[in-house]
XYZ file of C-alpha atoms in Angstrom:
699
model
C 58.471 78.500 141.803
C 60.376 80.860 139.495
C 61.226 77.981 137.109
C 58.655 75.220 136.544
C 59.558 71.675 135.412
C 57.246 69.478 133.343
C 57.687 66.443 131.116
C 55.766 66.150 127.848
C 56.321 62.572 126.701
C 60.054 62.349 126.158
C 60.735 66.114 126.353
C 61.381 68.014 129.599
C 60.256 71.646 129.612
C 61.817 74.180 131.989
C 59.631 77.305 132.078
C 61.041 80.501 133.577
C 58.311 82.072 135.695
C 59.541 85.239 137.380
C 57.147 88.073 136.396
C 57.071 90.506 134.789
C 59.905 89.597 132.363
C 61.300 86.363 133.836
C 64.369 88.060 135.258
C 67.237 85.678 135.924
C 67.302 86.051 139.694
C 68.994 83.509 141.951
C 65.900 81.337 142.430
C 65.294 81.257 138.659
C 68.928 80.398 137.932
C 68.780 77.609 140.527
C 65.513 76.396 138.999
C 67.179 76.091 135.590
C 70.174 74.110 136.854
C 67.963 71.873 139.023
C 65.723 71.206 136.032
C 68.692 70.349 133.821
C 70.030 67.931 136.426
C 66.617 66.311 136.797
C 66.134 65.945 133.048
C 69.584 64.483 132.511
C 68.968 61.949 135.295
C 65.639 60.801 133.775
C 66.175 58.030 131.206
C 62.737 58.726 129.695
C 63.734 62.290 128.766
C 65.462 62.629 125.399
C 65.747 66.433 125.078
C 65.060 69.623 127.037
C 63.233 72.845 126.139
C 63.799 76.108 128.036
C 61.131 78.775 127.583
C 59.468 81.615 129.480
C 55.994 82.038 130.936
C 53.790 85.017 130.183
C 55.008 87.896 128.050
C 58.729 87.116 127.837
C 61.354 84.451 127.310
C 63.617 86.463 129.615
C 64.433 90.141 129.979
C 67.821 89.325 131.548
C 69.069 90.112 135.036
C 66.506 90.494 137.828
C 66.678 94.203 138.682
C 65.404 93.480 142.195
C 68.770 91.809 142.884
C 70.962 94.628 141.565
C 73.547 95.553 144.177
C 72.663 92.637 146.482
C 74.579 89.473 147.403
C 72.001 87.374 145.541
C 73.222 88.794 142.225
C 76.578 87.059 142.805
C 75.291 83.913 144.506
C 75.982 80.605 142.734
C 74.850 79.502 140.352
C 75.574 82.802 138.607
C 74.578 83.230 134.965
C 77.961 82.052 133.676
C 77.557 78.852 135.692
C 74.016 78.337 134.373
C 75.185 78.719 130.769
C 78.070 76.319 131.392
C 75.597 73.772 132.801
C 73.421 74.170 129.693
C 76.375 73.715 127.342
C 77.533 70.605 129.218
C 74.116 68.952 129.254
C 74.370 65.428 127.838
C 70.963 65.910 126.236
C 70.070 68.590 123.679
C 68.779 71.880 125.140
C 66.478 73.957 122.929
C 65.635 77.597 123.733
C 62.042 78.416 122.721
C 62.224 82.198 122.394
C 59.258 84.557 122.279
C 58.179 88.169 122.922
C 61.259 89.442 124.820
C 64.742 87.941 124.771
C 67.200 90.475 126.128
C 70.472 90.775 128.035
C 71.164 87.673 130.093
C 68.101 86.062 128.509
C 69.749 86.206 125.097
C 73.062 85.058 126.578
C 71.247 82.049 128.085
C 69.685 81.274 124.689
C 73.107 81.535 123.032
C 74.376 78.889 125.468
C 71.674 76.440 124.383
C 72.415 73.869 121.691
C 69.485 74.970 119.515
C 67.122 77.942 119.296
C 63.618 78.258 117.873
C 62.009 81.722 117.812
C 58.509 83.094 117.415
C 58.006 86.048 115.059
C 57.696 89.464 116.706
C 60.210 88.712 119.462
C 62.369 91.664 120.578
C 65.986 90.507 120.762
C 68.645 92.732 122.358
C 71.774 93.057 124.451
C 70.931 96.396 126.144
C 73.698 96.426 128.783
C 75.404 99.435 127.160
C 72.453 101.537 128.356
C 73.602 100.822 131.912
C 77.183 101.754 131.081
C 78.152 98.077 130.839
C 78.709 95.414 128.223
C 77.224 91.902 128.133
C 79.001 89.984 130.880
C 77.975 86.359 130.249
C 79.394 85.757 126.795
C 77.188 88.034 124.708
C 80.124 89.788 123.027
C 81.770 86.440 122.250
C 78.800 84.354 121.117
C 76.522 86.794 119.260
C 79.153 87.636 116.559
C 79.516 83.891 115.921
C 75.841 83.464 115.055
C 74.787 86.692 113.298
C 78.118 88.019 112.005
C 80.530 90.546 113.440
C 78.961 93.735 112.074
C 75.292 92.996 112.919
C 76.363 91.808 116.374
C 78.464 94.888 117.111
C 75.632 97.170 115.959
C 73.248 95.432 118.367
C 75.705 95.485 121.265
C 76.819 99.117 120.846
C 73.280 100.481 120.370
C 71.539 98.223 122.887
C 68.410 98.549 120.746
C 66.042 95.592 120.192
C 65.810 93.881 116.809
C 62.823 91.785 115.711
C 63.457 88.040 115.514
C 62.208 87.834 111.924
C 64.686 90.534 110.891
C 67.575 88.588 112.426
C 66.176 85.436 110.844
C 66.510 87.094 107.435
C 70.278 87.758 107.796
C 72.057 85.511 105.253
C 74.035 82.775 106.980
C 72.751 83.633 110.477
C 72.892 80.798 112.976
C 71.088 82.409 115.909
C 67.827 80.633 115.114
C 67.755 77.048 113.900
C 64.062 77.428 113.162
C 61.419 80.169 113.038
C 58.013 79.172 114.423
C 54.980 79.927 112.304
C 53.426 82.049 115.039
C 53.779 82.870 118.754
C 50.780 80.619 119.432
C 52.384 77.582 117.769
C 55.810 78.040 119.396
C 55.267 75.576 122.256
C 54.164 72.712 120.004
C 56.802 73.460 117.379
C 59.517 73.584 120.061
C 58.525 70.126 121.340
C 58.540 68.728 117.803
C 61.910 70.351 117.048
C 63.401 68.987 120.302
C 62.278 65.467 119.312
C 63.831 65.900 115.867
C 67.274 66.655 117.345
C 67.058 64.331 120.368
C 69.502 61.809 118.895
C 71.827 64.280 117.142
C 75.430 64.122 118.284
C 77.774 65.823 118.814
C 75.702 68.632 120.315
C 76.435 71.940 118.585
C 77.921 74.773 120.665
C 78.000 78.419 119.598
C 81.419 78.774 121.215
C 82.881 76.396 118.611
C 81.725 78.455 115.612
C 84.339 80.549 113.761
C 84.404 84.340 114.242
C 86.272 86.470 111.720
C 85.945 89.770 109.869
C 87.545 89.998 106.409
C 88.870 93.512 107.068
C 89.133 93.322 110.847
C 91.647 96.038 111.719
C 90.119 98.618 109.388
C 86.558 97.789 110.451
C 87.240 97.972 114.183
C 89.107 101.267 113.802
C 86.118 102.647 111.887
C 83.802 101.369 114.642
C 85.916 103.033 117.345
C 85.812 106.354 115.507
C 82.023 106.091 115.176
C 81.340 105.332 118.854
C 83.803 108.001 119.980
C 81.780 110.617 118.103
C 78.419 109.296 119.292
C 79.237 108.581 122.945
C 82.283 110.644 123.856
C 81.420 110.796 127.563
C 80.553 107.109 127.950
C 83.280 104.441 128.057
C 81.071 101.363 127.533
C 80.487 101.605 123.730
C 84.230 101.684 123.002
C 84.780 98.722 125.330
C 82.049 96.842 123.441
C 84.135 97.288 120.292
C 87.205 95.959 122.119
C 85.312 92.897 123.352
C 83.854 91.999 119.945
C 87.270 92.470 118.348
C 88.628 90.009 120.924
C 86.036 87.477 119.734
C 87.633 87.644 116.263
C 91.251 87.461 117.420
C 91.389 85.348 120.584
C 90.459 81.827 121.566
C 86.925 81.637 122.980
C 88.073 81.114 126.599
C 90.477 84.055 126.363
C 87.771 86.245 124.840
C 85.416 85.317 127.683
C 88.037 86.226 130.282
C 88.649 89.566 128.542
C 84.901 90.294 128.367
C 84.604 89.603 132.098
C 87.542 91.886 132.887
C 85.992 94.723 130.860
C 82.576 94.138 132.464
C 83.947 94.351 136.020
C 86.000 97.465 135.226
C 82.973 99.194 133.692
C 80.817 98.283 136.685
C 82.981 100.555 138.858
C 83.038 103.577 136.532
C 81.125 106.693 137.632
C 79.381 106.683 134.234
C 77.936 103.211 134.789
C 76.878 104.127 138.324
C 75.149 107.194 136.882
C 73.325 105.214 134.190
C 72.246 102.539 136.653
C 70.984 105.286 138.967
C 68.966 106.731 136.065
C 67.573 103.288 135.218
C 66.189 102.819 138.725
C 65.159 106.451 139.213
C 63.094 106.449 136.031
C 61.155 103.417 137.220
C 60.823 104.746 140.761
C 59.505 108.128 139.543
C 56.179 106.539 138.600
C 55.720 105.197 142.131
C 54.022 107.624 144.545
C 54.483 106.585 148.198
C 50.850 106.969 149.268
C 49.198 106.075 145.940
C 49.079 102.250 145.658
C 49.602 100.628 142.250
C 46.021 99.296 142.330
C 44.477 102.778 142.775
C 41.459 103.051 140.413
C 42.008 105.152 137.295
C 39.618 107.250 135.245
C 39.210 106.487 131.557
C 40.821 109.084 129.282
C 39.210 108.700 125.866
C 39.055 112.354 124.803
C 41.201 115.380 125.665
C 40.583 119.104 125.518
C 43.423 121.643 125.220
C 42.866 125.343 125.884
C 45.243 127.476 123.858
C 46.568 126.789 120.342
C 49.933 128.477 120.813
C 53.327 126.796 120.906
C 52.613 124.936 124.146
C 48.975 124.085 123.414
C 49.788 122.719 119.959
C 52.706 120.683 121.275
C 50.598 119.257 124.103
C 47.859 118.303 121.655
C 50.358 116.448 119.440
C 51.315 114.136 122.323
C 47.768 112.849 122.566
C 47.199 112.712 118.808
C 50.372 110.597 118.526
C 48.889 108.188 121.074
C 45.634 107.915 119.116
C 43.556 109.994 121.553
C 41.115 112.534 120.030
C 41.851 116.171 120.945
C 39.726 119.307 120.811
C 41.678 122.595 120.921
C 39.895 125.727 122.107
C 40.906 129.309 121.306
C 39.275 132.707 121.604
C 39.811 133.685 117.946
C 39.616 131.743 114.673
C 42.942 133.183 113.460
C 44.703 131.744 116.512
C 43.113 128.351 115.884
C 44.161 128.428 112.233
C 47.739 129.359 113.152
C 47.903 126.585 115.753
C 46.507 123.950 113.394
C 48.911 125.060 110.657
C 51.860 124.650 113.046
C 50.748 121.130 113.985
C 50.430 120.255 110.278
C 53.863 121.724 109.569
C 55.431 119.666 112.376
C 53.876 116.449 111.073
C 54.753 117.239 107.447
C 58.358 117.766 108.488
C 58.362 114.283 110.038
C 56.863 112.825 106.855
C 59.569 114.474 104.724
C 62.305 113.056 106.955
C 60.777 109.579 106.717
C 59.955 109.508 110.445
C 56.194 109.350 109.884
C 54.133 107.644 107.199
C 51.593 109.702 105.269
C 48.647 107.562 106.408
C 49.671 107.978 110.064
C 49.889 111.749 109.575
C 46.385 111.856 108.098
C 45.092 109.587 110.850
C 46.471 111.891 113.566
C 45.101 115.044 111.969
C 41.744 113.284 111.681
C 41.653 113.040 115.491
C 41.974 116.835 115.864
C 38.971 119.105 116.334
C 38.983 122.872 116.953
C 36.449 125.135 118.630
C 35.804 128.640 119.898
C 33.245 127.446 122.466
C 33.839 126.005 125.933
C 30.609 124.078 125.477
C 32.422 121.748 123.052
C 34.637 120.527 125.905
C 31.722 119.259 127.982
C 32.422 115.576 127.208
C 36.235 115.667 127.511
C 37.772 113.321 130.082
C 40.898 115.459 130.536
C 41.186 119.200 129.863
C 44.607 120.881 129.905
C 44.894 124.649 130.096
C 47.898 126.179 128.280
C 47.156 129.903 128.390
C 49.187 132.956 129.444
C 51.109 132.559 132.732
C 49.073 135.041 134.763
C 46.778 134.111 137.645
C 43.891 136.285 136.500
C 43.828 134.549 133.097
C 43.957 131.118 134.767
C 41.081 132.088 137.060
C 38.822 133.013 134.139
C 39.623 129.740 132.344
C 39.053 127.456 135.331
C 35.778 129.120 136.309
C 34.469 128.460 132.799
C 35.765 124.887 132.870
C 34.070 124.290 136.202
C 30.798 125.361 134.630
C 30.952 123.128 131.534
C 33.182 120.087 132.272
C 31.392 116.861 133.081
C 31.622 115.386 136.601
C 34.837 113.398 137.016
C 36.694 115.221 134.251
C 40.307 115.970 135.186
C 41.148 119.681 134.953
C 44.881 120.298 134.489
C 46.991 123.434 134.334
C 50.209 123.658 132.339
C 51.468 126.396 134.666
C 55.235 126.429 135.146
C 55.342 128.400 138.409
C 51.891 129.403 139.698
C 50.078 128.025 142.760
C 48.015 124.984 141.704
C 46.045 125.107 144.975
C 44.929 128.642 144.193
C 43.996 127.562 140.653
C 41.994 124.639 142.114
C 40.161 127.074 144.399
C 38.580 128.694 141.335
C 36.486 125.511 140.949
C 33.987 123.604 143.095
C 35.982 120.410 142.393
C 39.550 120.955 143.674
C 39.967 117.167 143.958
C 39.882 116.989 140.131
C 42.524 119.689 139.569
C 46.185 118.856 138.963
C 49.232 120.497 137.414
C 50.577 119.017 134.167
C 53.658 121.077 133.402
C 54.909 120.151 129.930
C 58.292 121.396 128.778
C 58.837 123.210 125.494
C 58.713 121.968 122.800
C 55.988 119.865 124.396
C 55.812 117.350 121.551
C 59.561 116.619 121.906
C 60.634 117.041 125.545
C 60.240 113.899 127.682
C 59.615 115.563 131.039
C 56.182 116.100 132.553
C 56.001 117.627 136.036
C 52.793 116.394 137.651
C 51.912 118.916 140.347
C 49.895 117.514 143.222
C 47.609 119.983 144.931
C 46.642 119.584 148.587
C 43.211 118.265 147.497
C 44.150 116.414 144.288
C 42.499 112.984 144.443
C 44.715 109.909 144.423
C 42.840 108.445 141.470
C 43.508 111.669 139.535
C 47.218 111.280 140.226
C 47.169 107.603 139.248
C 45.328 108.449 136.031
C 47.685 111.262 135.056
C 50.762 109.121 135.729
C 49.304 106.355 133.550
C 48.382 108.715 130.703
C 51.886 110.210 130.884
C 53.275 106.760 130.175
C 50.875 106.354 127.264
C 52.084 109.598 125.664
C 55.701 108.530 126.327
C 56.576 111.100 128.967
C 58.742 110.712 132.046
C 56.371 111.933 134.748
C 57.696 113.238 138.065
C 55.395 114.269 140.918
C 55.984 117.640 142.572
C 54.267 119.322 145.466
C 53.029 122.906 145.229
C 55.643 125.643 145.530
C 56.771 128.536 143.362
C 58.410 126.996 140.297
C 57.804 123.392 141.457
C 60.996 121.289 141.176
C 62.632 122.335 137.926
C 62.027 126.071 137.704
C 62.521 126.648 141.416
C 66.010 125.129 141.135
C 66.899 126.765 137.811
C 66.296 130.189 139.358
C 69.245 129.643 141.724
C 71.337 128.386 138.800
C 70.499 131.487 136.751
C 71.167 133.701 139.774
C 74.717 132.326 139.981
C 75.230 132.791 136.233
C 74.457 136.507 136.677
C 76.863 136.894 139.597
C 79.617 135.264 137.522
C 79.180 138.018 134.918
C 79.426 140.691 137.604
C 82.681 139.186 138.847
C 84.534 138.890 135.538
C 83.169 136.119 133.330
C 81.544 136.556 129.913
C 78.354 134.768 128.794
C 80.470 132.741 126.354
C 82.871 131.565 129.074
C 80.064 130.501 131.418
C 78.218 128.642 128.659
C 81.420 127.020 127.389
C 82.407 125.765 130.864
C 79.052 124.184 131.690
C 78.685 122.717 128.189
C 82.153 121.163 128.519
C 80.894 119.644 131.782
C 78.177 118.059 129.642
C 75.078 120.295 129.699
C 73.203 120.467 126.407
C 73.490 124.268 126.563
C 74.665 126.878 129.045
C 72.438 129.285 131.020
C 72.761 132.183 128.570
C 72.096 130.156 125.432
C 69.195 128.540 127.312
C 67.811 131.976 128.228
C 67.956 133.079 124.600
C 66.128 129.928 123.492
C 63.375 130.127 126.136
C 63.007 133.913 125.964
C 64.761 136.248 128.382
C 61.502 138.107 128.979
C 60.171 135.071 130.882
C 62.883 135.364 133.532
C 62.401 139.146 133.548
C 58.721 138.732 134.428
C 59.640 136.343 137.279
C 62.222 138.798 138.662
C 59.665 141.600 138.603
C 57.278 139.375 140.556
C 60.090 138.442 142.943
C 60.840 142.150 143.580
C 57.365 142.420 145.122
C 57.079 139.004 146.783
C 60.696 138.530 147.952
C 62.553 141.845 147.933
C 65.385 140.200 149.920
C 66.377 138.024 146.944
C 69.557 139.286 145.286
C 70.173 139.299 141.518
C 72.687 140.655 139.041
C 71.153 143.574 137.140
C 72.687 142.490 133.827
C 69.720 140.310 132.811
C 67.247 143.165 133.413
C 69.416 145.566 131.395
C 69.502 143.080 128.544
C 65.698 142.940 128.505
C 65.431 146.740 128.724
C 67.327 146.752 125.411
C 64.619 144.479 123.935
C 67.076 141.585 123.593
C 64.705 138.734 124.465
C 66.640 136.030 122.632
C 66.262 134.061 119.432
C 62.706 135.262 118.843
C 63.942 138.870 118.572
C 67.214 137.988 116.815
C 69.220 139.248 119.788
C 69.716 138.224 123.399
C 72.904 137.364 125.244
C 74.103 136.522 121.739
C 73.374 137.857 118.268
C 71.452 135.687 115.785
C 71.200 135.758 112.015
C 67.775 135.455 110.406
C 66.710 131.834 110.023
C 69.674 130.496 112.018
C 70.116 129.423 115.641
C 73.893 129.867 115.857
C 74.838 131.932 118.928
C 77.260 134.694 117.896
C 79.121 136.505 120.736
C 77.823 140.074 121.064
C 80.225 142.993 121.532
C 77.287 145.113 122.668
C 76.412 142.645 125.459
C 80.026 142.251 126.582
C 80.332 146.054 126.795
C 77.058 146.255 128.743
C 78.431 143.698 131.242
C 81.717 145.632 131.560
C 79.877 148.934 132.090
C 77.733 147.335 134.795
C 80.865 146.096 136.593
C 82.310 149.621 136.526
C 79.110 151.002 138.053
C 79.401 148.412 140.838
C 83.059 149.328 141.324
C 84.108 145.732 140.648
C 87.538 144.883 139.307
C 87.035 141.795 137.113
C 88.943 138.667 138.117
C 89.880 135.507 136.277
C 87.319 132.815 137.058
C 88.181 129.164 136.451
C 85.895 126.769 134.614
C 85.882 124.605 137.751
C 84.448 127.450 139.835
C 81.825 128.185 137.184
C 80.672 124.561 137.119
C 80.653 124.193 140.904
C 78.677 127.371 141.519
C 76.071 126.551 138.898
C 75.673 122.873 139.815
C 75.921 123.236 143.602
C 73.260 125.966 143.459
C 70.957 123.343 141.922
C 71.973 120.766 144.530
C 71.339 122.999 147.552
C 67.906 124.061 146.331
C 67.153 120.418 145.475
C 68.033 119.429 149.054
C 65.585 122.057 150.357
C 62.901 120.677 148.028
C 63.485 117.197 149.475
C 63.442 118.536 153.032
C 60.109 120.261 152.393
C 58.570 117.151 150.808
C 58.028 118.903 147.450
C 59.861 115.946 145.881
C 59.706 112.531 147.540
C 63.006 111.173 146.190
C 66.392 112.546 145.127
C 66.052 110.427 141.996
C 62.902 112.383 141.048
C 64.908 115.610 141.049
C 67.586 113.973 138.917
C 64.963 112.809 136.398
C 63.603 116.365 136.155
C 67.045 117.702 135.305
C 68.055 114.865 132.984
C 64.863 114.922 130.913
C 63.904 118.592 131.115
C 67.026 120.712 131.510
C 69.816 118.961 129.620
C 71.857 117.822 132.636
C 74.559 115.418 131.359
C 73.338 111.824 131.441
C 76.781 110.425 132.181
C 76.760 112.362 135.490
C 73.391 110.993 136.631
C 71.638 114.241 137.606
C 72.594 116.970 140.119
C 71.762 115.024 143.286
C 73.558 111.866 142.155
C 76.545 113.919 140.990
C 76.789 115.639 144.389
C 76.617 112.271 146.137
C 79.420 110.963 143.905
C 81.585 113.959 144.836
C 80.774 113.537 148.522
C 78.308 115.833 150.282
C 80.975 116.910 152.778
C 83.020 118.305 149.860
C 79.952 120.005 148.393
C 79.123 121.656 151.723
C 82.709 122.902 152.156
C 82.659 124.486 148.685
C 79.333 126.174 149.457
C 80.775 127.675 152.635
C 83.643 129.134 150.575
C 81.227 130.647 148.052
C 79.190 132.228 150.870
C 82.204 134.381 151.782
C 82.166 136.071 148.358
C 80.835 139.639 148.956
C 79.429 139.823 145.404
C 77.442 136.600 145.849
C 74.242 135.954 147.822
C 75.426 134.477 151.134
C 71.886 133.422 152.056
C 71.653 131.274 148.911
C 74.718 129.312 150.046
C 73.357 128.489 153.505
C 73.458 124.664 153.311
C 70.051 123.011 153.318
C 69.482 121.173 156.633
C 69.205 117.836 154.800
C 72.512 118.385 153.009
C 74.255 119.262 156.283
C 72.796 116.228 158.064
C 73.830 113.812 155.337
C 77.293 115.385 155.047
C 77.834 115.044 158.810
C 76.786 111.388 158.684
C 78.913 110.623 155.602
C 75.805 109.636 153.655
C 74.474 110.368 150.162
C 71.102 111.619 148.841
C 70.000 108.330 147.290
């Protein structure tokens, strides 16, 4: 049963029991209405308590039913809440741990509410590009006030029950339980105390006004427009809450429902819902069951105290896991430790980290110049120079000193993890853990699975990724894995656009207007243009057939490596990151065109965006075809969390599916006819062609 029914003396208790968060699926909804009918028909029952089993009251909608007929099947949530409101006997919501989305809307439909301290209360629908669709925008302002309610609805962030309970005049909770443990008994006692109270109070009957309504709601609209310009849901949340203050309750409910349905069909909501599911699916590896044994990770070693090594170490220190950093020279260790301290001190100054937490984290950090000091580490991550000979030396030493069962990970961004594993006698313990810079900030972690990587190693790394708050995506072994293999094609197109008539500023502006955090040339300056230069030099030997614009090499020959040298595709002033268009670079691009005999043409922003994004899509389709990634959603998560792809577009593969893969393929065929482009790069991936022919999408 997903909703249990019990009678305790004269009180009926309906307990939601649909793990893990008591989602309000059809069976649970039916269980609630059946329980209410049963309780109302029993003369011995005087009042009813609704609560949740396990670690939640209710997390809201059952995600397993998203997009299925069951989500719409009666009784829907609106019908359940109506049944609660119309119960002849008092209904008390006993709220604990998690009360979110439809769970909170259900509680708001009850006559009374008692809450345990420490409960996370939220209406998070905005994070799916929606607004609460079962009365949340109409009832919450009536019990906590218009401004606190709108803040909760627009942000979607959870608020602790005791914080809400401290709002003057709030009517969300009629009583706060002394503790989570006493909630059940206190709820029964409270239900008995109100069993004979009549009339039964309804949230819908409470007044809802704001003393300066028009001015406040205009201010709120201006705020959400600046914070979420590409997402329609926050502004619609403002509209719905305003309706609660100006319309009759029934009219406000009808308006909320209209807005909810309209938002459900927006591409932005489809993108956010795709992200929601893809993020959860990324942690699931098809052939690694959820019950796969995991190794204990109690201590971590990091080799290299540079930018990457220090950032990687901070992730584990933040999670309370002791870290030992190894370097070859004391000066390098001192510099690395100083950078970690500086990063934490900056957080303390901004009020993001308490002093005692800072000291606690630094207390977990050890440094060493000897590999011998890593002999007891459970996980050792190498973050040294990206050159196979250097990796070989490191892994041979690790193989000699690491204890049996220790996981040996490489932070390589492009190199062959199988070859790295071959430098040890324990290839089953070797895995890629590709962090993105800055490693202590960026959410993405590419977990690279070698041909011999043990399943329990994969399961352990995926679990530890969650602990250090990373979005982990599994990649197979290939040059560049998922992210960097695709970005090479993107960068290749950016270079061709310069050859044909665009400027770095125009290309960056077009893709940033599309929604990218930064364009390819600003990104190159931030990462270091010398990194791409080294890859192109390697490509010249390994794949001489691969075509590039020469502009990027010429830039590097001038020593313009980006922000670190004060000059790249743009000029930079000391101590500032503002990208200033460079006359020298624009002239270099023009001179290169003249050498090629190219007459520059006007290139539209639409063409720029399509060539950059479709280059990602085609390479992503090849990656799927080859089994390097197991799901299109995994590729989208890589680009959303690691490369600044616009969230409201759902990732490159989802975006292509929204456009229609037939349309994408036709555009690629047009680009292939461009003599200045690389026709081979625009040969549609077999998977893309198959799906386009069948009228299907990637997901």
